[in-house]
GROMACS .gro file of C-alpha atoms in nm:
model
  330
    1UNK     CA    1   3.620  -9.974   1.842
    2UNK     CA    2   3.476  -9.687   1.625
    3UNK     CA    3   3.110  -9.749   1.564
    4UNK     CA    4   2.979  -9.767   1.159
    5UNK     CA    5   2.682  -9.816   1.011
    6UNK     CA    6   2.534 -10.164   0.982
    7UNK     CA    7   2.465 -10.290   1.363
    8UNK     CA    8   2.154 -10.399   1.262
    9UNK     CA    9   2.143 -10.677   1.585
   10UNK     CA   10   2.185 -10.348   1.830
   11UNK     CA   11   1.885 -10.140   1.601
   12UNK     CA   12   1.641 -10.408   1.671
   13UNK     CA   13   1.717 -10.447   2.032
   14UNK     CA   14   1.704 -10.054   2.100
   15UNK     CA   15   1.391  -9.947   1.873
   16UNK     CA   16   1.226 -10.323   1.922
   17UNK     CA   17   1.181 -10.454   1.581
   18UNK     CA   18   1.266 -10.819   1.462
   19UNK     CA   19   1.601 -10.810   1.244
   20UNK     CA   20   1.397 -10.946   0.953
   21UNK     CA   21   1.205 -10.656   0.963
   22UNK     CA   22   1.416 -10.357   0.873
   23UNK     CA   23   1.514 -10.186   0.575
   24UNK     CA   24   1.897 -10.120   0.655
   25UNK     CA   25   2.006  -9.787   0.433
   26UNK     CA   26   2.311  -9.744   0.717
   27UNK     CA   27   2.599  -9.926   0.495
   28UNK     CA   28   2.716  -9.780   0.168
   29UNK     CA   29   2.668 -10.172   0.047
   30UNK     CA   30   2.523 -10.272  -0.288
   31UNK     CA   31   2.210 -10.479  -0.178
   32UNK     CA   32   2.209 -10.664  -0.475
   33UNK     CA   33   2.452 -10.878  -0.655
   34UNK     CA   34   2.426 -11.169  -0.865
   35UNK     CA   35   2.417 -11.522  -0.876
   36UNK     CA   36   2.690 -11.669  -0.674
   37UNK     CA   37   2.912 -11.945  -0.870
   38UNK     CA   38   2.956 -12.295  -0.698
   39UNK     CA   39   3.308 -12.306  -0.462
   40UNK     CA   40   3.515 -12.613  -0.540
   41UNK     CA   41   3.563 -12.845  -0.261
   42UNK     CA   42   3.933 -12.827  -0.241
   43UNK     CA   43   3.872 -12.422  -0.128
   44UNK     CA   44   3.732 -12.543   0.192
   45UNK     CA   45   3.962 -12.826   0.246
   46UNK     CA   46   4.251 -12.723   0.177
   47UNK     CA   47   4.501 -12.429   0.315
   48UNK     CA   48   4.464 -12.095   0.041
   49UNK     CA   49   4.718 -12.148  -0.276
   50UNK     CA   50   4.884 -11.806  -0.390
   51UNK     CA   51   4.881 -11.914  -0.777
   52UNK     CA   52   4.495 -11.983  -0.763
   53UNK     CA   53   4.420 -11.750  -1.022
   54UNK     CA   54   4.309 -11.429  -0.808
   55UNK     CA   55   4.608 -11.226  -0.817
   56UNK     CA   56   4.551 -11.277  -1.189
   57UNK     CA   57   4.194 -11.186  -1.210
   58UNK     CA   58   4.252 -10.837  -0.994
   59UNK     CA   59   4.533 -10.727  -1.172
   60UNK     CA   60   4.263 -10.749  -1.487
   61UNK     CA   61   3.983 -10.591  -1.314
   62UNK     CA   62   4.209 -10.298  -1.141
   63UNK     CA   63   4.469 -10.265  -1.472
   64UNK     CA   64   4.728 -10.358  -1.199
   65UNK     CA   65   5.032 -10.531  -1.160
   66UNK     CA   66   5.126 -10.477  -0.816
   67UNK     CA   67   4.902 -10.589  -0.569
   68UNK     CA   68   4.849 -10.765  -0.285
   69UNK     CA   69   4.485 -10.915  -0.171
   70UNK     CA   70   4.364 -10.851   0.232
   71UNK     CA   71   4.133 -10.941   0.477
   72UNK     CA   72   3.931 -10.644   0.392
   73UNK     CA   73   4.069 -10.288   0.301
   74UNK     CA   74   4.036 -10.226   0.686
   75UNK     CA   75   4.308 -10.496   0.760
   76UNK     CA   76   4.588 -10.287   0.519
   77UNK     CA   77   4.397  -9.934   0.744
   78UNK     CA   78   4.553 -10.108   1.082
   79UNK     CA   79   4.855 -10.211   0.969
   80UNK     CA   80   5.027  -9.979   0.688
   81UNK     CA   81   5.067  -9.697   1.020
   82UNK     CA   82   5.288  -9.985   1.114
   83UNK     CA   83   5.537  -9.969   0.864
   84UNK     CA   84   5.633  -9.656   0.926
   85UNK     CA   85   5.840  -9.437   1.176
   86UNK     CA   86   5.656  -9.123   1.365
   87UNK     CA   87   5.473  -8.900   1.066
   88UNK     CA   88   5.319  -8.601   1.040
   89UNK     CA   89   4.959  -8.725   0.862
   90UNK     CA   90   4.746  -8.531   0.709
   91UNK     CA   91   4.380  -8.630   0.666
   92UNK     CA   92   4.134  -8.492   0.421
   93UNK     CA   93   3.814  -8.425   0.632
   94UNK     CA   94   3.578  -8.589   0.689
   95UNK     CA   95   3.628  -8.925   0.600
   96UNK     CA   96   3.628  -9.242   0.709
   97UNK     CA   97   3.738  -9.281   1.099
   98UNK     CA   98   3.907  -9.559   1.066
   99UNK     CA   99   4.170  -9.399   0.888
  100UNK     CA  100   4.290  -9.120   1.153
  101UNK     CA  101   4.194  -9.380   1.440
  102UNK     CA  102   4.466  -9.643   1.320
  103UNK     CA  103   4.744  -9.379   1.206
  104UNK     CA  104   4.667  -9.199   1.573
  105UNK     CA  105   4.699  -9.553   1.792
  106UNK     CA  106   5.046  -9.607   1.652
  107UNK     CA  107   5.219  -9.242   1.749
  108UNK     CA  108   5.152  -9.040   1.436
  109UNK     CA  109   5.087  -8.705   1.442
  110UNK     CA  110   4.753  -8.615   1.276
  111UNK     CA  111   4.619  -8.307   1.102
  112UNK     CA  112   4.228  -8.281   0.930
  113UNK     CA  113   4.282  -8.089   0.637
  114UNK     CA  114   4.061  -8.005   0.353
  115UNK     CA  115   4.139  -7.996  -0.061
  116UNK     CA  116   4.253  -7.676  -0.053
  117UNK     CA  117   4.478  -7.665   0.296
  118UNK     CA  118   4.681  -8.009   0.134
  119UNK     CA  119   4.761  -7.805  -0.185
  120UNK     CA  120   4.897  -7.512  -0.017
  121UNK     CA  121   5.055  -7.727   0.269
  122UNK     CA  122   5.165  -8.074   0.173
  123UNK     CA  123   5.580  -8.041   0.224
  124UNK     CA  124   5.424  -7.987   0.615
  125UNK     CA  125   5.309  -8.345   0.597
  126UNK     CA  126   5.477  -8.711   0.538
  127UNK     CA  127   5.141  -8.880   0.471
  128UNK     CA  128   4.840  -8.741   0.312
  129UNK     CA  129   4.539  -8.979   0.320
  130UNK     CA  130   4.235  -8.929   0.132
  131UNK     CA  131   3.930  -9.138   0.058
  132UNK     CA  132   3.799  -9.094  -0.296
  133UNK     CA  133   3.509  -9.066  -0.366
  134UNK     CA  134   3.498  -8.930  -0.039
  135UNK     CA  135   3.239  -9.157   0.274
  136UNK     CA  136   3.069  -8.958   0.394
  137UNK     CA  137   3.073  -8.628   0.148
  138UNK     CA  138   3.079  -8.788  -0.173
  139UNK     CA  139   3.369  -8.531  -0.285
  140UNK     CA  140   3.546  -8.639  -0.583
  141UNK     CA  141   3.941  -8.546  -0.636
  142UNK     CA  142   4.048  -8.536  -0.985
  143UNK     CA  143   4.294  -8.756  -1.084
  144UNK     CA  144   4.594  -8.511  -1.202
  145UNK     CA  145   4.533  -8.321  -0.868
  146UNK     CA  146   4.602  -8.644  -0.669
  147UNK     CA  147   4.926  -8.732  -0.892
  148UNK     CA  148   5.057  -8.452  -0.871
  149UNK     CA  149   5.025  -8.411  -0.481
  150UNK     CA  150   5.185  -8.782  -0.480
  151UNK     CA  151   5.527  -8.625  -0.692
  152UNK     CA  152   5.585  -8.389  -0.464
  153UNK     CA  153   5.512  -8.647  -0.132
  154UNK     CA  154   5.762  -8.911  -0.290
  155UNK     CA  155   6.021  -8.627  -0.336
  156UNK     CA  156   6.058  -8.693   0.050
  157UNK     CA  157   5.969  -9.028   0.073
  158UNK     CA  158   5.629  -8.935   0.176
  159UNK     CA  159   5.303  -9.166   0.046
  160UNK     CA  160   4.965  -9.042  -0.075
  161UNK     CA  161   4.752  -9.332   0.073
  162UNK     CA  162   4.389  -9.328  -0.155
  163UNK     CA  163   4.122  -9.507  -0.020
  164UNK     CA  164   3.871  -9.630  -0.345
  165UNK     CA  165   3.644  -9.822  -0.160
  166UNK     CA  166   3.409  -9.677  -0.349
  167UNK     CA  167   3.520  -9.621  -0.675
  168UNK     CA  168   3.400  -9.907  -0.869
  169UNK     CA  169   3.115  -9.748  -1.032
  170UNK     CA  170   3.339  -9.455  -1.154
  171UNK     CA  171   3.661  -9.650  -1.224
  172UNK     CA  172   3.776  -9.339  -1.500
  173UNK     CA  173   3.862  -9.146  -1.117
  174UNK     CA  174   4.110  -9.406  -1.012
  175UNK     CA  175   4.427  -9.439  -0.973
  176UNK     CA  176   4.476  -9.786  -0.977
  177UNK     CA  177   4.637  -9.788  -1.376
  178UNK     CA  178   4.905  -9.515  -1.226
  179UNK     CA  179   5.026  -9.820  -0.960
  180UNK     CA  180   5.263  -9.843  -0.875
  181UNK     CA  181   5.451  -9.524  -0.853
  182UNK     CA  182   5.673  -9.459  -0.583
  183UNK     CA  183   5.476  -9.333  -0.244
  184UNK     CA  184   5.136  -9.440  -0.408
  185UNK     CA  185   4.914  -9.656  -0.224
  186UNK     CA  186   4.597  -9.724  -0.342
  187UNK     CA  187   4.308  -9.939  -0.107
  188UNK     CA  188   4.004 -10.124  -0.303
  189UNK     CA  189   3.699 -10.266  -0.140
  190UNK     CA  190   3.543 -10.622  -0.268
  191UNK     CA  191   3.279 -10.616  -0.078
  192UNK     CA  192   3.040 -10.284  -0.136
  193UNK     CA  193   3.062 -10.279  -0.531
  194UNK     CA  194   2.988 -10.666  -0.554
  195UNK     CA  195   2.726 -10.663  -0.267
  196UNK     CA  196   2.937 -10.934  -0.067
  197UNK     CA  197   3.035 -10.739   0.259
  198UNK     CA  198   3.132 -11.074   0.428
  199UNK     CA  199   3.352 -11.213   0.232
  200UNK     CA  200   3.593 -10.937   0.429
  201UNK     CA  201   3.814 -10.883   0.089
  202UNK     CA  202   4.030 -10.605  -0.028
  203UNK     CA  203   4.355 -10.539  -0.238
  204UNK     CA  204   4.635 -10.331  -0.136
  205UNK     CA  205   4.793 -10.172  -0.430
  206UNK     CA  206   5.128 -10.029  -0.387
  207UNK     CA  207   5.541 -10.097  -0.492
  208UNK     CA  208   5.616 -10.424  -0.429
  209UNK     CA  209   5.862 -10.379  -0.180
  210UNK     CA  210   5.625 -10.175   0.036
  211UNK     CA  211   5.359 -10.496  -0.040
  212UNK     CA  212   5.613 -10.755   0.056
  213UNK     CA  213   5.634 -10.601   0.395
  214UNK     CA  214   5.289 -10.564   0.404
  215UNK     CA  215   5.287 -10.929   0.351
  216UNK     CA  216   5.501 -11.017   0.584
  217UNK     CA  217   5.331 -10.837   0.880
  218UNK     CA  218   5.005 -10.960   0.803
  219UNK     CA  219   5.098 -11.336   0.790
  220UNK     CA  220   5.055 -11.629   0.524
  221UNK     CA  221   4.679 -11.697   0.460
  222UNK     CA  222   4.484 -11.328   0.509
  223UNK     CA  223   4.235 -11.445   0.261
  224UNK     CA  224   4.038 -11.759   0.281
  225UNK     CA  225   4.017 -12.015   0.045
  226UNK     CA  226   3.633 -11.978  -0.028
  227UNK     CA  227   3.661 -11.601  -0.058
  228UNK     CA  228   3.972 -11.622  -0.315
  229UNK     CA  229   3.778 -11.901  -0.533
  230UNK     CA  230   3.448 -11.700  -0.542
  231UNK     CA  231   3.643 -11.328  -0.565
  232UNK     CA  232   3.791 -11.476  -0.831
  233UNK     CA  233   3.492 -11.594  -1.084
  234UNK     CA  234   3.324 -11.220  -0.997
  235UNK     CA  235   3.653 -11.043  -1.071
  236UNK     CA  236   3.653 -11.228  -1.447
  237UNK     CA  237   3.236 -11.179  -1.461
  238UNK     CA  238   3.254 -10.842  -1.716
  239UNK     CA  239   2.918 -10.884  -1.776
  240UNK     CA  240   2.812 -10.892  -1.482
  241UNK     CA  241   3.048 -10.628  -1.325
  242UNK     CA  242   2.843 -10.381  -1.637
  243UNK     CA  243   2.501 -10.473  -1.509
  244UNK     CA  244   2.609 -10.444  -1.164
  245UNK     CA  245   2.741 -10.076  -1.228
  246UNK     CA  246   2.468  -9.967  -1.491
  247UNK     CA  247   2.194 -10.085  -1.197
  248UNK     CA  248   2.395  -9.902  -0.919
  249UNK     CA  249   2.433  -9.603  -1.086
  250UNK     CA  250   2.036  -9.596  -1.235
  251UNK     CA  251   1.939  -9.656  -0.854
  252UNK     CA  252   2.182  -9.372  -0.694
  253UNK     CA  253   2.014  -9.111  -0.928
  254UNK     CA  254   1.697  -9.264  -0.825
  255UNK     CA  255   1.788  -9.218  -0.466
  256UNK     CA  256   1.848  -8.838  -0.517
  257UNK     CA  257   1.560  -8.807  -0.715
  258UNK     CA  258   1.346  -8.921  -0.437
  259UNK     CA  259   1.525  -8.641  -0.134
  260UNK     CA  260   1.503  -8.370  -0.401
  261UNK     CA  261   1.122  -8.483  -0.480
  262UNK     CA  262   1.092  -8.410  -0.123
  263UNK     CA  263   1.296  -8.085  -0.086
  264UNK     CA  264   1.606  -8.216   0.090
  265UNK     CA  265   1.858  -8.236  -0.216
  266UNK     CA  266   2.183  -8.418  -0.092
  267UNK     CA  267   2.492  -8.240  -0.023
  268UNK     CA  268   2.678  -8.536  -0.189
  269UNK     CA  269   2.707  -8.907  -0.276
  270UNK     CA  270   2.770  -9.186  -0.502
  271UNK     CA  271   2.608  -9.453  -0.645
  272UNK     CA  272   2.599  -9.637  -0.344
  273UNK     CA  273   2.510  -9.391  -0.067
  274UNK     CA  274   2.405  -9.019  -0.047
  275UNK     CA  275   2.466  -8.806   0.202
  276UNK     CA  276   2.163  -8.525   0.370
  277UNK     CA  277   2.301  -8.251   0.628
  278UNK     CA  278   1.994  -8.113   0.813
  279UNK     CA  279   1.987  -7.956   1.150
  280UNK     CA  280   1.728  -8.220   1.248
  281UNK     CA  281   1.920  -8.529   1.145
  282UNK     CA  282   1.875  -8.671   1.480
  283UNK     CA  283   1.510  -8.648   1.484
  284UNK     CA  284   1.479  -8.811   1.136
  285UNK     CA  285   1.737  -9.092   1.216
  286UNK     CA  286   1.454  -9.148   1.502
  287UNK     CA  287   1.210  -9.134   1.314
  288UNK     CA  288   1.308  -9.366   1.075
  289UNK     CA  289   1.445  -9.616   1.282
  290UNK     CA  290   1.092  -9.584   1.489
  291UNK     CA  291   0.922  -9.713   1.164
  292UNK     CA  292   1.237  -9.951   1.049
  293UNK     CA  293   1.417  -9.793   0.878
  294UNK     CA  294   1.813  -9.770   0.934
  295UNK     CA  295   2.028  -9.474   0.870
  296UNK     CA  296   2.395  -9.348   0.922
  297UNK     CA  297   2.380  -9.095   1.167
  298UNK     CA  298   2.667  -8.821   1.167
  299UNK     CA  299   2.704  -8.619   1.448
  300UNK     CA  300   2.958  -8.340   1.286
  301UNK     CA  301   2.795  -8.174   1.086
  302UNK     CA  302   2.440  -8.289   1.129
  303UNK     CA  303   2.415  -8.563   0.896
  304UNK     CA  304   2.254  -8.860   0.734
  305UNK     CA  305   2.382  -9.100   0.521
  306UNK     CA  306   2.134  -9.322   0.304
  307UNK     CA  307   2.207  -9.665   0.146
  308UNK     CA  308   2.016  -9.806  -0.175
  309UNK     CA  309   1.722  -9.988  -0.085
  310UNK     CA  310   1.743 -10.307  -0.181
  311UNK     CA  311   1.380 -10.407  -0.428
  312UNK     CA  312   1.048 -10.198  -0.497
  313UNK     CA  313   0.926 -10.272  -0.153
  314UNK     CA  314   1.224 -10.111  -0.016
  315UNK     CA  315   1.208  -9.779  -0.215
  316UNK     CA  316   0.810  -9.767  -0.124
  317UNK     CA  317   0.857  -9.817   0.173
  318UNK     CA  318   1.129  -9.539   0.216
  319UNK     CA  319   0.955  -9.294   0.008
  320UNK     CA  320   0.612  -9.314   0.248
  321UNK     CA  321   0.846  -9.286   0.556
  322UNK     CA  322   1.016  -8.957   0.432
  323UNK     CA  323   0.684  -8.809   0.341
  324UNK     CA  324   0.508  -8.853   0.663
  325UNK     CA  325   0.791  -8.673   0.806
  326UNK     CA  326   0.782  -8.384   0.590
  327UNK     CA  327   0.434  -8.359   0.707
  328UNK     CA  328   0.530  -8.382   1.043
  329UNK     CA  329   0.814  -8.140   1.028
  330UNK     CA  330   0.792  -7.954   0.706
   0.00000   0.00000   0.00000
């Protein structure tokens, strides 16, 4: 398996430090949510009912009729290569691994592309795949670019795949009104907006023949009872959903105040993550880690990805760390 950011249990057996005691910026993860509403009984005794009322709710929330909840966006990554024969996929790098890593295991043939390649070169490809806003760049496609590479896909019976995971905070980018459309697909992530990685929950938004054999390969029950009732009551929160987004977006500025404050401005980001390409990324990934602090390390280019800190403490605690190292290493 691909490694991602998060393996807190492995950071505090390398570097020696209880769990309890680290501040874990490696996950693009809101860490903060709200209070959690009560889950009735029947959702834990009972096998998950398809007219429950969360089909409903995310077709409100995404301004969607066609959709089809998952087991996490990364359940619909490892199986839509399945439901189709040997393609020529084209990948707008870099992006999330899983993406080339599942179309690759089943026979495609894959190409990393960037904006610019995929407009001049799309009729070479059956697939283009792109995650918007981009993880880890932060690189924002505009909407009418994306459409209009996903008319001239579906002229050929080729599919624009658009992974949104995180998107929620800048919903006027998506693309989930325009579903479906012939060769659209469009993944959202549950989890990271609403702070509730766990509940493994995503929604698959596509034609709904291409979602009933989605369906079908993935099996009766992807979702849990538990996680349907309590995606549900979150999905029909609007208040909530505002003060989530108007805090998330307050604390990404925050967080690029703080690297330009101390003269490494982000190459890119979003509310929930920005991104810092240094030659020395390694050393400050140690570094941090040393003093508890987990990061996203990227490898190509030189890179480190930073999460929201999660309270006062947090952001403190973070700024001091970054400052003793610009005094070590100016």
């Amino acid at each position: 398996m691909l490694e991602h950011g998060g393996r807190l249990r492995a950071a505090a057996q390398r570097y020696g430090i209880a769990e309890a005691e680290w501040l874990d910026l490696s996950t693009g993860i809101a860490p903060y949510g709200w209070e959690l509403p009560a889950i009735p009984a029947a959702a834990w005794a009972r096998l998950p009912e398809l007219d429950d009322g969360l089909e409903h709710a995310a077709r409100r929330y995404y301004g969607c009729d066609s959709l089809l909840p998952v087991a996490g966006s990364q359940a619909a990554i490892q199986a839509l290569p399945r439901l189709r024969e040997r393609s020529r996929v084209g990948v707008i790098s870099p992006c999330y691994a899983e993406h080339a890593h599942a179309w690759r295991r089943e026979g495609h043939e894959l190409e990393a592309l960037d904006a610019d390649t995929a407009e001049r070169e799309l009729e070479r490809f059956d697939v283009l795949l792109v995650v918007n806003p981009n993880n880890p760049t932060g690189e924002r496609l505009a909407p009418h670019t994306l459409l209009a590479w996903r008319a001239r896909l579906a002229e050929r019976g080729g599919w624009l795949l658009v992974d949104e995971a995180f998107m929620d905070c800048t919903p006027e980018l998506s693309l989930a009104r325009h579903c479906p459309l012939p060769g659209l697909l469009v993944l959202r992530s549950f989890g990271k907006f609403f702070g509730l990685a766990g509940i493994r929950l995503g929604f698959v938004l596509a034609e709904p023949q291409l979602l009933d054999r989605l369906a079908e390969w993935l099996g009766p029950w992807t979702v849990s009872g538990p996680a349907r009732a309590l995606a549900k009551a979150l999905l029909q929160d609007k208040a909530g959903q505002a003060r989530q987004r108007q805090s998330l977006l307050r604390d990404g500025q925050r967080l690029v105040a703080l690297l330009n404050d101390c003269g490494w401005p982000p190459s890119g980001g979003t509310a929930l993550f920005q991104r810092l390409v240094r030659e020395d990324a390694t050393a400050l990934h140690e570094f941090l880690a040393a003093r508890g602090i987990l990061t996203r390390l990227f490898s190509v280019p030189a890179s480190l990805r930073f999460g929201l800190p999660p309270d006062e403490a947090g952001w403190e605690r973070l700024r001091r760390a970054l400052i003793d190292y610009s005094k070590e290493r100016p």
